[in-house]
Amino acid sequence: MSKLLLGQIVAFGAGPEEITHFARGALAFDDKGKIAWRGDAAHIPAAFTQAPRDDHGSSLLLAGFIDAHIHFPQYRMLAAAATDLLDWLSRYTFPEEARYSDTIYATHAAEIFLSRLHANGTTSALAFCSSHKTCAEALFAAAQKRNMALITGKTLMDRNAIPAVQDEVEQGALDTLDLHARFHGKARLRHAVTPRFAITSTEAQLRMAGEVLQLCSGALMQTHLSESAGEIAWIKQLFPNDQDYTAVYERFGLVTDRSLFAHGIHLSDREISALREAGATVVHCPTSNNFLGSGLMKIRRPIAHGLGTDVGGGTSYSMLQTLGETYKVQMLNGTKMKAAELFYLATRGNAERLKIDADTGCLDVGKFADVVVLDPEATPVLAARHALSRSVEDILFALALLGDDRAVKATYVTGQKVHGN
Ligand SMILES: [Zn+2]
């Protein structure tokens, strides 16, 4: 059955400057949950005027947020205080991820994790799992039930961690190929080959990951790159013959136009050129970088960037808070970003980087109706600030800097309400 959503529409076109705005707009969904019509609420076509409707008044209807980097098995370990990335991994992260060998634990956690994404207006994500196949199976199954465009894979890691989270080369390959065969392209699910990072993979495993990536047609590749000084120093010890960190991944065929590298803070000019030439993406995760003291990533580089929360290194599930922190980090770098660019990166931009833009990421007719409803007056502070807003840019800017999950009034995936009253 078709359905109508009413509210203030803010829809991006091919770039952040191209905004379609209806102060009182309507979105009509068809029975498959795809957007069938978009326009002024005064001109709803006769075919939809009798459809059931959710009227969100003057709240904003935007494309749902896409989180380009998040760790499912870290869903409950935000704000674990550590001295740096490597201390944080060994002290908190690996022991928590070890629990995900248990199917019951992972299945229960997947429901909580996805509900938390929806409560924050996030409708799609590229997520890491633990090294256990059960973890990826649980997340794929939960996301399919919710009809989400979700991308994940089992993490490959066969050294420099506690045994309970390590795998080994051959079994890791078999598990990865099996997950690809069973879940990639099933409904809206996609698969990503997922070596954690070069510190926790032997050369044999990185070689295998490159070979398996070739076999997994259409799969993404996700890993971490150049996050902290301690990590980079360790890479130099482990891979003394490679000229830099990126070169390690290049050597094993992991730098491609389907590759997403979280962080990429301390990249040299050579690394930036290599990533750009391959068409790879660096995913900026500011709340995590600030929390772990990893550094200030410069977004004005000739390279494609996505945005992610990096929960649980990140301190918030909220892409709104991630936009606010992105703005502040870039201000410290001497770059002032517009709110429209921030929102574009978190929606249409991330959809393009994750190769799901044919399916989601904007409010164009024909896309799945993945929608977040944002109340610009959700809190007293927002309401007072909203009274001063004079433009769409003003409204978006206040939401990016002052908003969080309280501003998310409702979330829709494939036209179905998954959060909100
Ligand atoms: Zn991460």
XYZ file of C-alpha atoms and ligand atoms in Angstrom:
422
model
C 0.000 0.000 0.000
C 1.241 3.495 -0.761
C 1.873 6.051 1.979
C 2.462 9.793 2.433
C 4.960 11.629 4.620
C 4.408 15.347 5.147
C 6.928 17.852 6.458
C 9.632 20.295 5.410
C 11.638 18.580 2.667
C 15.377 19.202 2.263
C 16.685 17.094 -0.616
C 20.167 17.144 -2.128
C 20.846 16.867 -5.846
C 24.226 16.036 -7.385
C 26.164 18.211 -4.907
C 25.776 20.042 -1.607
C 24.865 23.318 -3.348
C 21.967 21.712 -5.172
C 19.132 21.717 -2.613
C 15.444 21.220 -3.298
C 13.380 22.708 -0.466
C 9.653 22.518 0.188
C 8.586 24.353 3.378
C 5.461 22.207 3.303
C 6.298 19.167 1.243
C 5.158 15.606 0.741
C 6.842 12.310 -0.102
C 4.729 9.478 -1.502
C 6.002 5.892 -1.198
C 4.815 2.979 -3.302
C 4.023 -0.488 -1.969
C 7.673 -1.535 -2.396
C 8.809 1.277 -0.084
C 10.266 3.374 -2.902
C 9.706 7.087 -3.382
C 7.052 7.472 -6.070
C 6.526 11.225 -5.895
C 8.026 14.271 -4.164
C 6.734 17.814 -4.165
C 4.707 20.587 -2.616
C 2.021 19.267 -0.258
C -0.508 21.482 -2.034
C -0.060 19.490 -5.246
C -0.202 15.833 -4.206
C -1.291 13.736 -7.227
C -4.774 12.231 -7.044
C -3.309 8.698 -6.870
C -1.898 9.445 -3.393
C -4.373 11.855 -1.777
C -6.241 9.025 -0.041
C -3.073 7.191 1.103
C -2.442 6.892 4.860
C -0.185 9.729 5.996
C 2.252 10.686 8.724
C 2.222 14.448 9.113
C 5.403 15.787 10.691
C 4.381 19.451 10.536
C 7.382 21.728 10.075
C 9.961 19.061 10.992
C 12.543 18.281 8.320
C 12.343 15.264 6.050
C 15.862 14.309 4.922
C 17.480 11.226 3.443
C 18.415 8.877 6.315
C 21.965 9.137 7.601
C 24.589 6.659 6.432
C 27.401 5.738 8.820
C 30.471 4.820 6.778
C 32.461 3.366 9.687
C 31.125 1.685 12.826
C 31.928 -1.449 14.864
C 28.895 -3.582 15.751
C 30.608 -5.605 18.537
C 31.667 -2.385 20.265
C 28.077 -1.194 20.639
C 28.199 -1.036 24.433
C 31.785 0.081 25.045
C 31.740 3.769 24.185
C 33.826 6.046 26.395
C 36.274 3.369 27.602
C 39.154 5.543 28.784
C 42.586 4.592 27.399
C 45.923 6.247 26.754
C 45.739 5.709 22.975
C 44.419 3.432 20.223
C 46.661 0.431 20.963
C 45.977 0.560 24.714
C 42.235 0.904 24.026
C 42.226 -2.134 21.717
C 44.031 -4.489 24.069
C 42.435 -3.329 27.321
C 38.774 -3.034 26.341
C 38.022 -3.855 22.729
C 39.397 -7.347 22.208
C 37.879 -8.789 25.425
C 34.454 -7.379 24.487
C 34.665 -8.612 20.872
C 35.548 -12.093 22.186
C 31.937 -12.440 23.395
C 30.687 -12.496 19.795
C 31.656 -16.107 19.235
C 28.375 -16.779 21.084
C 25.442 -16.772 18.642
C 22.885 -15.899 21.322
C 24.933 -12.950 22.554
C 25.538 -11.699 18.980
C 21.884 -12.101 17.946
C 20.627 -10.151 20.935
C 23.286 -7.460 20.444
C 22.408 -7.041 16.749
C 18.842 -6.013 17.598
C 20.021 -3.451 20.138
C 22.689 -2.135 17.772
C 20.304 -1.600 14.846
C 17.653 -0.041 17.091
C 20.286 2.389 18.299
C 21.189 3.316 14.712
C 17.533 3.958 13.926
C 17.055 6.027 17.092
C 19.817 8.249 15.712
C 18.306 8.507 12.240
C 20.894 6.212 10.660
C 19.335 3.974 8.025
C 22.441 2.380 6.450
C 25.955 1.567 7.633
C 29.250 0.000 6.695
C 30.028 -1.966 9.847
C 32.849 -4.072 11.211
C 31.999 -7.308 13.002
C 34.270 -9.357 15.249
C 36.464 -12.092 13.775
C 33.701 -14.632 14.417
C 31.488 -15.658 11.522
C 28.553 -15.881 13.964
C 28.841 -12.140 14.561
C 28.464 -11.269 10.871
C 25.649 -13.807 10.440
C 23.746 -12.232 13.339
C 24.108 -8.691 11.981
C 23.213 -9.659 8.397
C 20.097 -11.506 9.607
C 18.931 -8.651 11.842
C 19.496 -6.063 9.072
C 17.621 -8.164 6.532
C 14.607 -8.377 8.853
C 14.591 -4.573 8.889
C 15.121 -4.406 5.120
C 18.220 -2.229 5.538
C 20.972 -1.488 3.048
C 23.694 -2.675 5.411
C 27.231 -3.711 4.550
C 29.431 -5.819 6.782
C 31.845 -8.730 6.905
C 33.707 -10.842 9.401
C 36.919 -9.226 10.600
C 40.179 -10.877 9.555
C 42.892 -10.763 12.237
C 45.459 -13.473 12.878
C 48.096 -11.837 15.095
C 48.782 -9.252 17.805
C 45.534 -9.826 19.672
C 44.222 -12.225 22.308
C 43.580 -15.734 20.904
C 39.810 -15.415 21.466
C 39.538 -12.804 18.695
C 42.094 -14.225 16.270
C 41.289 -16.365 13.259
C 43.649 -18.093 10.837
C 44.274 -17.657 7.155
C 42.480 -20.601 5.574
C 39.403 -20.570 7.802
C 39.185 -16.792 7.439
C 39.103 -17.193 3.659
C 36.455 -19.917 3.785
C 34.259 -17.926 6.172
C 34.583 -14.750 4.096
C 33.693 -16.535 0.850
C 30.762 -18.276 2.530
C 29.374 -14.983 3.894
C 29.699 -13.426 0.439
C 27.822 -16.285 -1.217
C 25.028 -16.258 1.362
C 24.455 -12.562 2.009
C 25.902 -10.292 -0.715
C 23.002 -8.994 -2.794
C 20.393 -10.717 -0.636
C 17.593 -8.132 -0.390
C 19.506 -4.892 0.311
C 22.515 -6.478 2.065
C 26.083 -6.094 0.803
C 29.346 -7.703 1.858
C 32.722 -6.151 2.688
C 36.026 -8.024 2.951
C 37.259 -6.788 6.334
C 40.898 -7.085 7.445
C 41.016 -5.119 10.727
C 44.341 -3.413 9.940
C 47.839 -4.425 8.944
C 49.004 -4.727 12.563
C 46.615 -7.602 13.271
C 47.088 -9.468 9.968
C 50.102 -11.470 8.870
C 51.385 -11.002 5.336
C 49.800 -14.347 4.474
C 46.413 -13.098 5.655
C 46.697 -9.766 3.827
C 47.612 -11.665 0.638
C 44.581 -13.900 1.148
C 42.346 -10.847 1.726
C 43.449 -9.380 -1.622
C 42.792 -12.665 -3.411
C 39.411 -13.155 -1.750
C 38.439 -9.571 -2.626
C 38.974 -10.474 -6.294
C 36.683 -13.484 -5.905
C 33.947 -11.566 -4.056
C 32.351 -9.783 -6.993
C 30.863 -6.417 -5.980
C 32.158 -6.564 -2.409
C 33.678 -3.545 -0.685
C 36.937 -3.694 1.296
C 37.147 -1.923 4.652
C 40.079 -1.508 7.009
C 41.909 1.107 9.115
C 44.793 3.308 8.004
C 47.093 5.894 9.560
C 45.101 6.589 12.705
C 47.712 7.140 15.426
C 51.444 7.766 15.805
C 51.995 4.573 17.813
C 50.216 2.511 15.172
C 52.314 3.982 12.333
C 55.552 3.303 14.242
C 54.521 -0.335 14.742
C 53.674 -0.687 11.022
C 57.234 0.469 10.205
C 58.586 -2.346 12.397
C 56.263 -4.998 10.976
C 56.693 -3.999 7.320
C 60.209 -2.518 7.082
C 60.425 -2.935 3.305
C 57.256 -1.005 2.439
C 57.767 2.716 1.864
C 54.728 3.711 3.953
C 51.528 2.396 5.550
C 49.380 2.687 2.399
C 52.028 0.804 0.414
C 51.415 -2.261 2.605
C 47.788 -2.410 1.493
C 48.746 -1.624 -2.113
C 51.160 -4.564 -2.174
C 48.291 -6.952 -1.424
C 45.760 -5.483 -3.865
C 43.642 -3.857 -1.174
C 43.733 -0.264 -2.478
C 40.889 -0.119 -5.005
C 37.875 2.015 -5.889
C 35.827 -0.239 -3.607
C 38.156 0.285 -0.624
C 37.303 2.365 2.442
C 40.023 3.289 4.912
C 38.955 4.586 8.310
C 40.821 7.631 9.663
C 43.718 8.296 7.235
C 44.847 11.190 9.430
C 48.632 11.229 8.988
C 48.953 10.463 5.264
C 51.928 11.640 3.202
C 51.492 13.292 -0.192
C 52.520 10.016 -1.830
C 49.852 8.098 0.066
C 47.190 10.658 -0.814
C 48.117 10.379 -4.516
C 48.037 6.591 -4.394
C 44.615 6.542 -2.720
C 43.239 9.145 -5.132
C 44.516 7.344 -8.220
C 42.893 4.121 -7.034
C 39.593 5.915 -6.336
C 39.672 4.797 -2.688
C 37.865 6.552 0.176
C 39.118 7.801 3.538
C 36.415 7.823 6.217
C 36.705 10.666 8.712
C 35.633 9.730 12.263
C 36.053 12.899 14.325
C 34.498 11.897 17.665
C 36.817 8.871 17.750
C 39.893 10.841 16.673
C 39.247 13.454 19.346
C 38.484 10.873 22.045
C 41.626 8.800 21.412
C 43.756 11.866 20.711
C 44.634 10.440 17.289
C 44.947 13.751 15.445
C 43.108 16.305 13.302
C 42.302 14.962 9.831
C 42.346 17.565 7.067
C 39.285 17.160 4.863
C 40.489 19.570 2.152
C 42.736 17.069 0.435
C 42.450 15.787 -3.139
C 40.850 12.537 -2.055
C 37.307 11.222 -1.549
C 36.084 11.379 2.061
C 33.236 9.700 3.869
C 32.035 10.261 7.431
C 31.613 7.728 10.220
C 31.000 7.501 13.948
C 33.564 4.752 14.641
C 31.541 3.591 17.640
C 32.900 2.427 20.101
C 36.124 4.477 19.636
C 33.680 7.198 18.636
C 31.718 8.684 21.504
C 28.327 8.991 19.818
C 26.021 7.039 17.512
C 24.667 10.359 16.310
C 25.646 11.469 12.824
C 24.457 14.951 13.891
C 27.116 15.012 16.609
C 29.585 13.589 14.078
C 28.788 16.531 11.768
C 29.303 18.988 14.625
C 32.686 17.433 15.500
C 33.675 17.397 11.811
C 32.962 21.119 11.692
C 35.070 21.788 14.803
C 38.021 19.650 13.680
C 38.085 21.439 10.335
C 37.876 24.830 12.080
C 41.033 23.823 13.980
C 42.538 23.007 10.561
C 41.592 26.473 9.309
C 38.706 25.256 7.122
C 35.135 26.455 7.550
C 32.583 23.957 6.249
C 28.969 24.685 5.381
C 26.178 22.701 6.993
C 24.902 21.682 3.554
C 28.257 20.039 2.792
C 28.229 18.225 6.145
C 24.715 16.839 5.602
C 25.524 15.958 2.008
C 28.594 13.955 3.098
C 26.530 12.013 5.648
C 23.811 11.087 3.140
C 24.337 11.184 -0.619
C 28.111 11.429 -0.300
C 28.403 8.358 1.907
C 25.948 6.454 -0.321
C 28.252 7.085 -3.293
C 31.349 6.048 -1.355
C 29.606 2.831 -0.221
C 28.287 2.156 -3.758
C 24.677 2.066 -2.547
C 23.653 5.331 -4.215
C 21.505 3.536 -6.792
C 19.358 2.375 -3.866
C 19.464 5.068 -1.165
C 21.141 8.275 0.075
C 18.762 10.874 -1.372
C 15.064 11.614 -1.738
C 14.872 11.165 -5.523
C 11.938 9.308 -7.038
C 12.866 5.636 -7.418
C 15.105 5.418 -4.331
C 14.059 3.451 -1.279
C 12.264 5.642 1.255
C 15.008 5.737 3.899
C 14.115 8.951 5.689
C 15.019 10.750 8.900
C 12.619 13.282 10.411
C 14.463 15.994 12.342
C 12.745 18.380 14.744
C 14.656 21.690 14.638
C 12.974 22.662 17.929
C 13.578 19.389 19.763
C 15.208 20.952 22.827
C 14.859 24.381 24.474
C 18.327 25.334 23.210
C 17.520 24.256 19.642
C 14.115 25.953 19.747
C 15.612 29.257 20.883
C 18.279 29.061 18.183
C 15.753 27.964 15.535
C 13.746 31.138 16.113
C 16.747 33.057 14.719
C 17.229 30.856 11.637
C 16.631 32.619 8.328
C 17.597 29.957 5.800
C 17.839 26.189 5.232
C 21.607 26.508 5.825
C 20.885 28.146 9.200
C 18.487 25.367 10.217
C 20.905 22.606 9.190
C 23.846 24.325 10.869
C 22.028 24.561 14.218
C 21.047 20.881 13.991
C 24.631 19.845 13.200
C 26.120 21.793 16.096
C 23.364 21.384 18.716
C 21.506 18.248 17.634
C 21.713 14.637 18.758
C 19.265 11.730 19.034
C 16.715 14.002 20.739
C 16.273 15.802 17.411
C 15.363 12.555 15.615
C 11.560 12.517 15.662
C 11.173 9.481 13.420
C 13.137 7.195 11.130
C 11.820 5.257 8.139
C 13.509 2.379 6.338
C 11.993 1.291 3.025
C 8.983 3.440 3.922
C 8.378 1.596 7.213
C 8.644 3.533 10.457
C 11.440 1.954 12.522
C 11.723 4.660 15.170
C 9.422 7.319 16.607
C 5.818 7.573 17.761
Zn 37.253 1.673 13.519
